[in-house]
Coordinates of C-alpha atoms and ligand atoms in Angstrom, one line a residue:
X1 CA -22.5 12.6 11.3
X2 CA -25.5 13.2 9.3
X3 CA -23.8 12.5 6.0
X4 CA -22.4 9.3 7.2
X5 CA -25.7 8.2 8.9
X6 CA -27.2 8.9 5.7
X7 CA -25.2 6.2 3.6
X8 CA -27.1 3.7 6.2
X9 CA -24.1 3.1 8.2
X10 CA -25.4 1.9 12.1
X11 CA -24.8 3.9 15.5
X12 CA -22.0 2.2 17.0
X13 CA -20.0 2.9 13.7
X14 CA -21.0 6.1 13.6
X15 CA -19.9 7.0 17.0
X16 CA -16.2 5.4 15.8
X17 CA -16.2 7.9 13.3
X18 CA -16.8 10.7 15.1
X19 CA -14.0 9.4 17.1
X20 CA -11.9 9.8 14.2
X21 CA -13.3 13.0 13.5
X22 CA -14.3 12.4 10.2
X23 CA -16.1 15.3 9.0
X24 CA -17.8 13.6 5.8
X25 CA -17.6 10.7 3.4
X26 CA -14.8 10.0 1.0
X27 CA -15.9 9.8 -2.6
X28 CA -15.4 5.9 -2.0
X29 CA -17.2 5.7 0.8
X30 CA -20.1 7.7 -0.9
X31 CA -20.4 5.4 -3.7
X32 CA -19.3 2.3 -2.2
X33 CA -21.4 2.2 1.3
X34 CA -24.6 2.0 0.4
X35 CA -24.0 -0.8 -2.1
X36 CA -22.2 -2.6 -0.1
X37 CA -24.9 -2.2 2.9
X38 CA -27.1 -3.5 0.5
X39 CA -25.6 -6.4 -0.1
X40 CA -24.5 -6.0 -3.3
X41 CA -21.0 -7.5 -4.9
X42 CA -19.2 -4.6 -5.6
X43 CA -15.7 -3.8 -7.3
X44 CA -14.6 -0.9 -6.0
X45 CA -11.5 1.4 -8.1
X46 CA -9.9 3.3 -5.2
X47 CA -5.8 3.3 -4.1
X48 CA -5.0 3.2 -0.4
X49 CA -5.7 6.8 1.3
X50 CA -9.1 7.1 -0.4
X51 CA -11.1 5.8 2.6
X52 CA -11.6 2.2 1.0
X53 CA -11.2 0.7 4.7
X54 CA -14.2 2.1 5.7
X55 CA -16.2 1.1 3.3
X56 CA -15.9 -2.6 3.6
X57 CA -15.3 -2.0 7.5
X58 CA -19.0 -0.6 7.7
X59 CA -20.5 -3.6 6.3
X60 CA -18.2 -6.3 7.9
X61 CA -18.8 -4.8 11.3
X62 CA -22.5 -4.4 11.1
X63 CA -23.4 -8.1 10.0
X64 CA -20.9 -9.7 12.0
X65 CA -21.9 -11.3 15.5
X66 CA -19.2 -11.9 18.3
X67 CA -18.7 -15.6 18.9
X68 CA -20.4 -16.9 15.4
X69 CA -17.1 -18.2 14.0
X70 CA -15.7 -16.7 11.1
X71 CA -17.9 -14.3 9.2
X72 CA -15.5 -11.8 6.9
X73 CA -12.4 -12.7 5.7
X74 CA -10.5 -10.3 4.0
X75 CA -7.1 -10.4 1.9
X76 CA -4.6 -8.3 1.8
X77 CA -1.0 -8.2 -0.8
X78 CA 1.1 -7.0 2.2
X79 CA 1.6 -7.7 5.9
X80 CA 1.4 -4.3 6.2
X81 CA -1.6 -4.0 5.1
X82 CA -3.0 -6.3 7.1
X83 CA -2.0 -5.0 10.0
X84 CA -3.2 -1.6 8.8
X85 CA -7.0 -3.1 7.8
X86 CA -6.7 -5.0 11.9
X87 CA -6.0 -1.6 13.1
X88 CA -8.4 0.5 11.0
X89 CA -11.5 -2.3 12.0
X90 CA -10.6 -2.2 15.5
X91 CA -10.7 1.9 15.7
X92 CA -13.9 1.2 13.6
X93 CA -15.3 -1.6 15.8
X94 CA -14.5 -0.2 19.4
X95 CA -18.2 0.2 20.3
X96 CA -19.2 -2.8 18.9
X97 CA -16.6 -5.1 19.8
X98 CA -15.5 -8.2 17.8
X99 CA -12.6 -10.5 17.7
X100 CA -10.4 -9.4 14.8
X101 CA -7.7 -11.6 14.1
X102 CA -4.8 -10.3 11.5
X103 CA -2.4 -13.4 10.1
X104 CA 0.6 -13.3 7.9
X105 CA 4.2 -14.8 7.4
X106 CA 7.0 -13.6 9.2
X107 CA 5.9 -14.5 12.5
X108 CA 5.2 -17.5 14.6
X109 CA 2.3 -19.5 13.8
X110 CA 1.2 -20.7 16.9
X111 CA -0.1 -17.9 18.5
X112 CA -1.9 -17.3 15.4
X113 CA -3.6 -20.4 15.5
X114 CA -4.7 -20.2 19.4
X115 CA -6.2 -16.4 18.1
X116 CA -8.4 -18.1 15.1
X117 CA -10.1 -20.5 17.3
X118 CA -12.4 -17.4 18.9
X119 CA -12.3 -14.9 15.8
X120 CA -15.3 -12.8 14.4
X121 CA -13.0 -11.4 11.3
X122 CA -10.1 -12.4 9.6
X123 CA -6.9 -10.3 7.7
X124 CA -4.6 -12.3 5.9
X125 CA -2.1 -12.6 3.6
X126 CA -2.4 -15.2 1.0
X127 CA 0.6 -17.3 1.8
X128 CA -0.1 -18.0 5.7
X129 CA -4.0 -18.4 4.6
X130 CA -3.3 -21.3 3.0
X131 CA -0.8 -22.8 5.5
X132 CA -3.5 -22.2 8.0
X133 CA -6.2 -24.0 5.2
X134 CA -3.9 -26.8 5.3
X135 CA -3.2 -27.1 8.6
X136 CA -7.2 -26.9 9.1
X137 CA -6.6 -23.9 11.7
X138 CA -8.5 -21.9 9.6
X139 CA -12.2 -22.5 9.0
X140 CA -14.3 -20.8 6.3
X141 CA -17.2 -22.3 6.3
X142 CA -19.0 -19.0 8.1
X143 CA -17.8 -16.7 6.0
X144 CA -20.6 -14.4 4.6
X145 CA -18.1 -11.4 3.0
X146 CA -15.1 -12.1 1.3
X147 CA -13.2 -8.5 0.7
X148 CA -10.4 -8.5 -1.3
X149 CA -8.5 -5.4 -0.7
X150 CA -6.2 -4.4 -3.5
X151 CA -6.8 -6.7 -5.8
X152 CA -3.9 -5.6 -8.6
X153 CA -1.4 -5.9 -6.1
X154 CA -2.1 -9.5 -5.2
X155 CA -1.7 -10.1 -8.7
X156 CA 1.1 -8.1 -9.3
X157 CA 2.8 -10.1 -6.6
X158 CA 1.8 -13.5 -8.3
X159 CA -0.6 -14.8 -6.0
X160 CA -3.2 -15.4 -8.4
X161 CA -3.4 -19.0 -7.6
X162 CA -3.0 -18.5 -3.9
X163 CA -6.3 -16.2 -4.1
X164 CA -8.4 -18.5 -6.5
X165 CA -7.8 -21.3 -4.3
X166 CA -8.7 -19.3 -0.9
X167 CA -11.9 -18.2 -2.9
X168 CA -12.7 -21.7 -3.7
X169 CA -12.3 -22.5 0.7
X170 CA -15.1 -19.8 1.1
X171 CA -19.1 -20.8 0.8
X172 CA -20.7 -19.8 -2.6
X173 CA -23.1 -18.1 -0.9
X174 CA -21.4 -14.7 0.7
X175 CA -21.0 -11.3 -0.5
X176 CA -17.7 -10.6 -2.2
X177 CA -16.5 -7.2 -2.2
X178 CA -12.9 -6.1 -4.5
X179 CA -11.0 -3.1 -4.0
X180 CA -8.3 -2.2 -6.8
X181 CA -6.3 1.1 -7.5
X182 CA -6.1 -0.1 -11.0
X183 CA -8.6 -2.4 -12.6
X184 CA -6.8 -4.5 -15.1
X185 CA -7.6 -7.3 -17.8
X186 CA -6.9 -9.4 -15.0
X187 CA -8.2 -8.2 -12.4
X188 CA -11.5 -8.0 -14.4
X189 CA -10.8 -11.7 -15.3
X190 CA -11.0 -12.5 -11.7
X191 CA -14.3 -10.7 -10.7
X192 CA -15.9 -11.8 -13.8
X193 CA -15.0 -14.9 -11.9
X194 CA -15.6 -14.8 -8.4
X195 CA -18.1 -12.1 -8.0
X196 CA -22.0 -12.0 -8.7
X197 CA -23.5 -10.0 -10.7
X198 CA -21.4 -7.3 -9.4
X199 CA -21.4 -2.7 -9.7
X200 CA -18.6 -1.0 -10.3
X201 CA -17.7 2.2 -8.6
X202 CA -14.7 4.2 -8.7
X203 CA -13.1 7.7 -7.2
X204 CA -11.1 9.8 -8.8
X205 CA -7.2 9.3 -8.4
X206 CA -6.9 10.6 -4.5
X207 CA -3.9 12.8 -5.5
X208 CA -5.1 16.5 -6.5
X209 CA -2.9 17.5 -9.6
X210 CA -3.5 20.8 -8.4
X211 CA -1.0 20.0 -5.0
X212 CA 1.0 18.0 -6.2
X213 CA 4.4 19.2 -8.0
X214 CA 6.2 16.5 -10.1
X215 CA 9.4 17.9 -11.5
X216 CA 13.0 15.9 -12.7
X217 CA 16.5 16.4 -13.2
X218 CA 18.0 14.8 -15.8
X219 CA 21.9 14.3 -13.7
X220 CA 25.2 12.4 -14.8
X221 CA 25.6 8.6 -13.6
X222 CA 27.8 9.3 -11.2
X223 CA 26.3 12.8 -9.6
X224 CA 22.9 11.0 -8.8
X225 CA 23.5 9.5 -5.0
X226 CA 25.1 13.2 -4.6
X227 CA 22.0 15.1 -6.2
X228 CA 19.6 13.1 -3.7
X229 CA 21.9 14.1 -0.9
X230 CA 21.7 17.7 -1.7
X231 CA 18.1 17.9 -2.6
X232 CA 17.5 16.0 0.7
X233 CA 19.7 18.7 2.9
X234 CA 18.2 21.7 0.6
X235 CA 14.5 20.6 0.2
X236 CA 12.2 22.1 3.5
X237 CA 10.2 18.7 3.7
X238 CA 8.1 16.6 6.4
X239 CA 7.9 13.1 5.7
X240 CA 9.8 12.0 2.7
X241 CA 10.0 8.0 0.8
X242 CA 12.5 7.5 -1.5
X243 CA 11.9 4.9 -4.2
X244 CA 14.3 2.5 -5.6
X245 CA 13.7 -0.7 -7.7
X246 CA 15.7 -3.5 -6.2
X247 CA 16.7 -4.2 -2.4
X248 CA 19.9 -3.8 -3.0
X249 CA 19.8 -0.3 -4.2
X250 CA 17.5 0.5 -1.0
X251 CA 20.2 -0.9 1.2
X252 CA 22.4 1.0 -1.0
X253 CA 21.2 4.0 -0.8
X254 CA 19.5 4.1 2.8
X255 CA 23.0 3.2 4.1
X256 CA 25.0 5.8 2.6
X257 CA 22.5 8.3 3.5
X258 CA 23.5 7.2 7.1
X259 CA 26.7 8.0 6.3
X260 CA 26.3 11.5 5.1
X261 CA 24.5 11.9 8.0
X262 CA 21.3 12.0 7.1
X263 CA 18.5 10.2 8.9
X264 CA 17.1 6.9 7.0
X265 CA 15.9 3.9 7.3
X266 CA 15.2 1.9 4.8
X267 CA 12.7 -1.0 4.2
X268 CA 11.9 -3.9 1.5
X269 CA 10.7 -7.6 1.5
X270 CA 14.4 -8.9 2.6
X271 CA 13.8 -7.6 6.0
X272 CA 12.1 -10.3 8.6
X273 CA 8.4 -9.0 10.0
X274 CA 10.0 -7.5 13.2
X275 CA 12.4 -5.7 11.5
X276 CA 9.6 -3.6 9.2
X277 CA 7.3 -3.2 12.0
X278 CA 10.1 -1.5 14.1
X279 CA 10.9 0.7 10.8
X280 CA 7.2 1.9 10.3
X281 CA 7.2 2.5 13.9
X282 CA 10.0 4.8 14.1
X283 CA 8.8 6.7 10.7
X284 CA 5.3 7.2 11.9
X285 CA 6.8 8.6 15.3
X286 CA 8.9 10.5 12.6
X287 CA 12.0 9.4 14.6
X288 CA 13.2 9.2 10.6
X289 CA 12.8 11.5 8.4
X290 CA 13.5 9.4 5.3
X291 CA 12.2 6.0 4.4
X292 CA 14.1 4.3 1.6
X293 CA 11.9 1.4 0.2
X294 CA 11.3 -0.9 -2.7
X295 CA 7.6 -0.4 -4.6
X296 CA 6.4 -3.8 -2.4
X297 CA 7.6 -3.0 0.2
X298 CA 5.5 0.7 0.2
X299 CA 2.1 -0.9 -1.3
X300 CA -0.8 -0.2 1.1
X301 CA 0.9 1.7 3.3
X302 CA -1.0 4.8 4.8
X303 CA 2.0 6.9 5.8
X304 CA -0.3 10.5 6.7
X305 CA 1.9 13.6 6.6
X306 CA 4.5 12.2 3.2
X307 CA 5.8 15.5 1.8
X308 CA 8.2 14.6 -0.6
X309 CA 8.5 11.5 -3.0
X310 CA 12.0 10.9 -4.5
X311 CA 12.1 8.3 -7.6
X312 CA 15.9 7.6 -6.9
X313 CA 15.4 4.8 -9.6
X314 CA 12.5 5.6 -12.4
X315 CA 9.8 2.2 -12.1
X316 CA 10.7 -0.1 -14.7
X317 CA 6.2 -0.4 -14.7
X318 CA 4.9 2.7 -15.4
X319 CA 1.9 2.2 -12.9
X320 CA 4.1 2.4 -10.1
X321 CA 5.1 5.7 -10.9
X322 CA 1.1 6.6 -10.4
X323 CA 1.8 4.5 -6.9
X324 CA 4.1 6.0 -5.5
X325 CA 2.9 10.0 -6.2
X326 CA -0.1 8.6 -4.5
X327 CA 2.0 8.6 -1.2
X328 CA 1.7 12.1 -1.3
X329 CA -0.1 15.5 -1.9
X330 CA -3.2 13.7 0.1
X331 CA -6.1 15.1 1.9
X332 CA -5.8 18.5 0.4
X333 CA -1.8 19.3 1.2
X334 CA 0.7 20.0 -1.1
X335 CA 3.5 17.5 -1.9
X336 CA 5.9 17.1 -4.4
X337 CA 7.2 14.3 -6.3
X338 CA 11.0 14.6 -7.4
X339 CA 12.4 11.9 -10.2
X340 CA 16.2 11.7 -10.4
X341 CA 16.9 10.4 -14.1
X342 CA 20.2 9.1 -14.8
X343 CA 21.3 6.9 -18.5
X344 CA 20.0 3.9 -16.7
X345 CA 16.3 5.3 -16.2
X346 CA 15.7 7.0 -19.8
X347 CA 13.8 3.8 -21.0
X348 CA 11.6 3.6 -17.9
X349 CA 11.6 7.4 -17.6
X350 CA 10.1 7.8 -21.5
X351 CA 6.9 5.4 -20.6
X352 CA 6.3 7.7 -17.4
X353 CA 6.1 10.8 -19.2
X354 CA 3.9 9.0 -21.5
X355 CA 1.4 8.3 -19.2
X356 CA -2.1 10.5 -19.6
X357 CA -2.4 13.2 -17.1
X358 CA 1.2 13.0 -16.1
X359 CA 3.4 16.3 -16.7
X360 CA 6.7 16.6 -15.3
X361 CA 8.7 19.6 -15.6
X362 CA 12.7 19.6 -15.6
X363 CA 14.7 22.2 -13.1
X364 CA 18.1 23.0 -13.5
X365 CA 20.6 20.7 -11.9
X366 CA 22.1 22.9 -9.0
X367 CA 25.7 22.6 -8.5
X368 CA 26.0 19.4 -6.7
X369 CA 29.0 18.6 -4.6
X370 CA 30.5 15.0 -5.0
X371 CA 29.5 12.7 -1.8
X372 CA 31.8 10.3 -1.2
X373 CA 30.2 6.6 -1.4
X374 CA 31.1 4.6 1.1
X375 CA 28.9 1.8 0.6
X376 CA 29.8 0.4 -2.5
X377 CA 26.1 -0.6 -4.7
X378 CA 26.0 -4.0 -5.7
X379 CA 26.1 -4.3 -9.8
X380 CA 25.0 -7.8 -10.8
X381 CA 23.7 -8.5 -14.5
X382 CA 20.0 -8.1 -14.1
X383 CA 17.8 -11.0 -15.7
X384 CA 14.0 -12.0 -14.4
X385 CA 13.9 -13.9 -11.2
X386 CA 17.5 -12.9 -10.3
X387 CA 18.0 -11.6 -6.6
X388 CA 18.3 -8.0 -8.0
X389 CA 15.0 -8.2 -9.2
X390 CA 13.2 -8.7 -6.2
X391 CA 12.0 -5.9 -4.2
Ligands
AMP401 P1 -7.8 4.2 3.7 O1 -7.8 4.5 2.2 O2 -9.0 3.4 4.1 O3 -6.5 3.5 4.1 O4 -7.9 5.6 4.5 C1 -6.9 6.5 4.3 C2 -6.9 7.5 5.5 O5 -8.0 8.4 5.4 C3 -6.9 6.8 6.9 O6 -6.0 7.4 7.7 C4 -8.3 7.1 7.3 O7 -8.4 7.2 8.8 C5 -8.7 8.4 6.7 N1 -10.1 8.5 6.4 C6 -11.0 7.6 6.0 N2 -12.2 8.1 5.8 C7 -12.1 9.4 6.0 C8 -13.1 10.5 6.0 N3 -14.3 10.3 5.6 N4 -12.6 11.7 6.3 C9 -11.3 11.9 6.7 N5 -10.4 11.0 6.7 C10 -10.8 9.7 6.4

C-alpha cells in the first residue's frame, strides 16, 4: 500500500484497494493522482483498462461529504460505462460510504429521480442529464469536480452540445478533470474551453505490443462468415469479441454463429438497456464465449480475461482499430487480434496498416469448409445517417 499511500491517496481508500488487491499504481494513476489530489485541472490521455477510474475516484471520494448535495458529477459516452464508473466508486468508496447515483436512458426515470434527491456523486450519460436539467431533478449547483471520462468518445458520438451545455449547468468554480484515449483537435478545443489552466498527463497505450499478436487473412467474399467459423472452432481462446460495423451485421453474424452452434451473443445500441445488461452479464459469468458487438456498443467496457479480438468487418475509422486491440493483451497476458479482410474492407483495411506502430502479419488461409448461412445479411445501399450506419 505504500506506493499508493504515497501518491497522497487517504486510508479509507487505501484499505478499498487493498481489497482489490492492487499491488501498485497504474502509470495513470502515478501521474494523474497526485495532480488531481492537488487540485489541479487535469487532462488525462489514458483508454479504459489503464486504471483511469481510480484516479478521479481518489479524489471524488476524498472531498466528498455524505448528505452535502451533489458534489462530483461525472460523464460518461455509454451506459455502460456508467454503470462500470457506479460500480468501480462503490468498490472504491465501501469504507467511506457515499450515495452514488448512476443515470442514463433506457430505463425508467422515476426511480432515478427519487435516487438524486439524497446523492453524494453523480454518473450520467449526456442525454438523461439533460432530461433531468430540464425537468429540475437534477441540481448542480454543489458540484466541486466535473470528470469527464472519455472525452473523444462523447464526441465521437455527437454529443458535443449535450456536454457544453451540462458544463455550462455546473458552477465556475470546481475542479474539472478529462480523461481521453485519444486527444484530438477537438477534444483539445473543448479543454482549452472548459478547463483551467489545466496539465496534461498521458500513459502509454495499455496494450503491450510484445503480447499482443495481430495477424490477417486476406479470404474470398463469400468464405469470410465460414473462415470466422473455423477460426472460432480451431482457435484455443478464453474470452473472445468480435467486431462488426453496423447492427445489422452483428445480428448477422451473432445469429448464424448460433446456428453453427457456436455460443454468442451479440450486442449494439438497437438493443433496449435490459437486454445489454443481461448480455454483459452472461459474458462476464462467461456463460458466452463470444460477444458479437458494434464499436459503440464495446466503448468503455472493461471485459477482464478477452483473448481473442476478431475484426469480422475492418473499422471504416482507423482509430477504432487501436480500440478494439485494446480489449485485449491487458495486464501482462497475451492476446491476439485476428482481421478477416474481404473486397469490401481493402479501403478501410489500407488506413489500418498505415497506422504508426501497427504491424500485421498475413497467415495462410486454411482450407475453410463452406457454412451454410442461414440468416440471410441485410444488404442496403449504405449512405450517412442511414440505419446501416448506425452501430
Ligand atoms: P479502468 O481503466 O479504471 O477501467 O481499470 C481497468 C481495470 O484495472 C479494472 O478492472 C481495475 O479494477 C483494474 N485496476 C485499476 N488499478 C489497478 C492497479 N493499480 N493494479 C491492478 N489493477 C488495477
Amino acid at each position: 500500500m505504500e506506493y499508493f499511500r504515497k501518491l497522497g491517496i487517504i486510508e479509507p481508500i487505501l484499505k478499498a484497494i487493498e481489497d482489490e488487491k492492487f499491488e501498485k499504481p497504474t502509470e495513470i494513476q502515478e501521474k494523474a493522482i497526485p495532480l488531481v489530489l492537488a487540485g489541479k485541472d487535469v487532462i488525462a490521455e489514458a483508454a479504459t483498462g489503464s486504471g483511469k477510474t481510480l484516479a478521479f475516484a481518489s479524489d471524488i471520494i476524498q472531498k466528498s461529504k455524505k448528505g452535502k448535495g451533489i458534489q462530483a458529477l461525472v460523464l460518461t459516452p455509454t451506459r455502460e460505462l456508467a454503470q462500470q464508473d457506479a460500480a468501480a466508486l462503490g468498490d472504491f468508496s465501501r469504507y467511506k460510504p457515499l450515495k452514488i447515483v448512476a443515470v442514463f436512458g433506457g430505463m425508467s426515470i422515476n426511480p432515478q429521480i427519487e435516487q438524486l434527491r439524497t446523492a453524494d456523486i453523480v454518473i450520467g450519460t449526456p442525454g438523461r442529464l439533460l432530461d433531468h436539467i430540464g425537468r429540475r431533478t437534477l441540481g448542480l449547483s454543489k458540484v466541486n469536480t466535473l470528470v469527464l471520462d472519455e472525452a473523444d468518445r462523447m464526441l465521437d458520438m455527437g454529443f458535443i452540445d449535450d456536454v457544453k451545455k451540462i458544463i455550462q449547468e455546473c458552477p465556475r468554480e470546481r475542479q474539472t478533470l478529462l480523461f481521453s484515449a485519444t486527444i484530438s483537435a477537438e477534444v483539445a478545443r473543448l479543454a482549452r474551453r472548459y478547463l483551467n489552466e489545466p496539465v496534461s498527463v498521458s500513459a502509454e497505450a495499455h496494450v503491450d505490443p510484445k503480447k499482443l499478436t495481430q495477424v490477417y487473412y486476406d479470404v474470398p467474399d463469400n468464405l469470410k462468415f465460414s473462415l470466422l467459423v473455423y477460426l472460432l472452432e480451431h482457435e484455443r481462446a478464453g474470452l473472445v469479441m468480435v467486431f462488426c460495423n453496423t447492427r445489422l451485421n452483428t445480428d448477422f453474424v451473432a445469429n448464424n454463429l448460433k446456428a453453427a452452434g457456436i455460443n454468442a451473443l451479440a450486442i449494439h445500441g438497437g438493443l433496449t438497456q435490459d437486454k445489454r445488461n443481461r448480455v454483459m452479464k452472461q459474458f462476464h459469468a462467461r456463460d458466452v464465449g463470444v460477444l458479437v458487438c458494434t464499436d459503440v456498443a464495446a466503448r468503455g467496457l472493461d471485459i477482464p480475461g478477452v483473448s481473442h479480438i476478431y475484426n469480422y468487418d475492418t473499422p471504416r475509422d482507423s482509430n477504432d482499430y487501436i480500440h478494439r486491440i485494446g480489449r485485449t493483451a491487458r495486464a501482462g497476458k497475451e492476446g491476439i487480434a485476428i482481421s478477416i479482410i474481404a473486397s469490401r474492407d481493402y479501403d478501410s483495411f489500407r488506413r489500418v496498416m498505415k497506422l504508426k506502430d501497427v504491424t500485421i502479419t498475413e497467415e495462410r488461409l486454411p482450407e475453410v469448409k463452406k457454412v451454410r448461412i442461414k440468416w440471410k445479411e441485410r444488404q442496403k445501399t449504405i449512405r450517412p445517417g442511414h440505419r446501416t450506419y448506425r452501430r
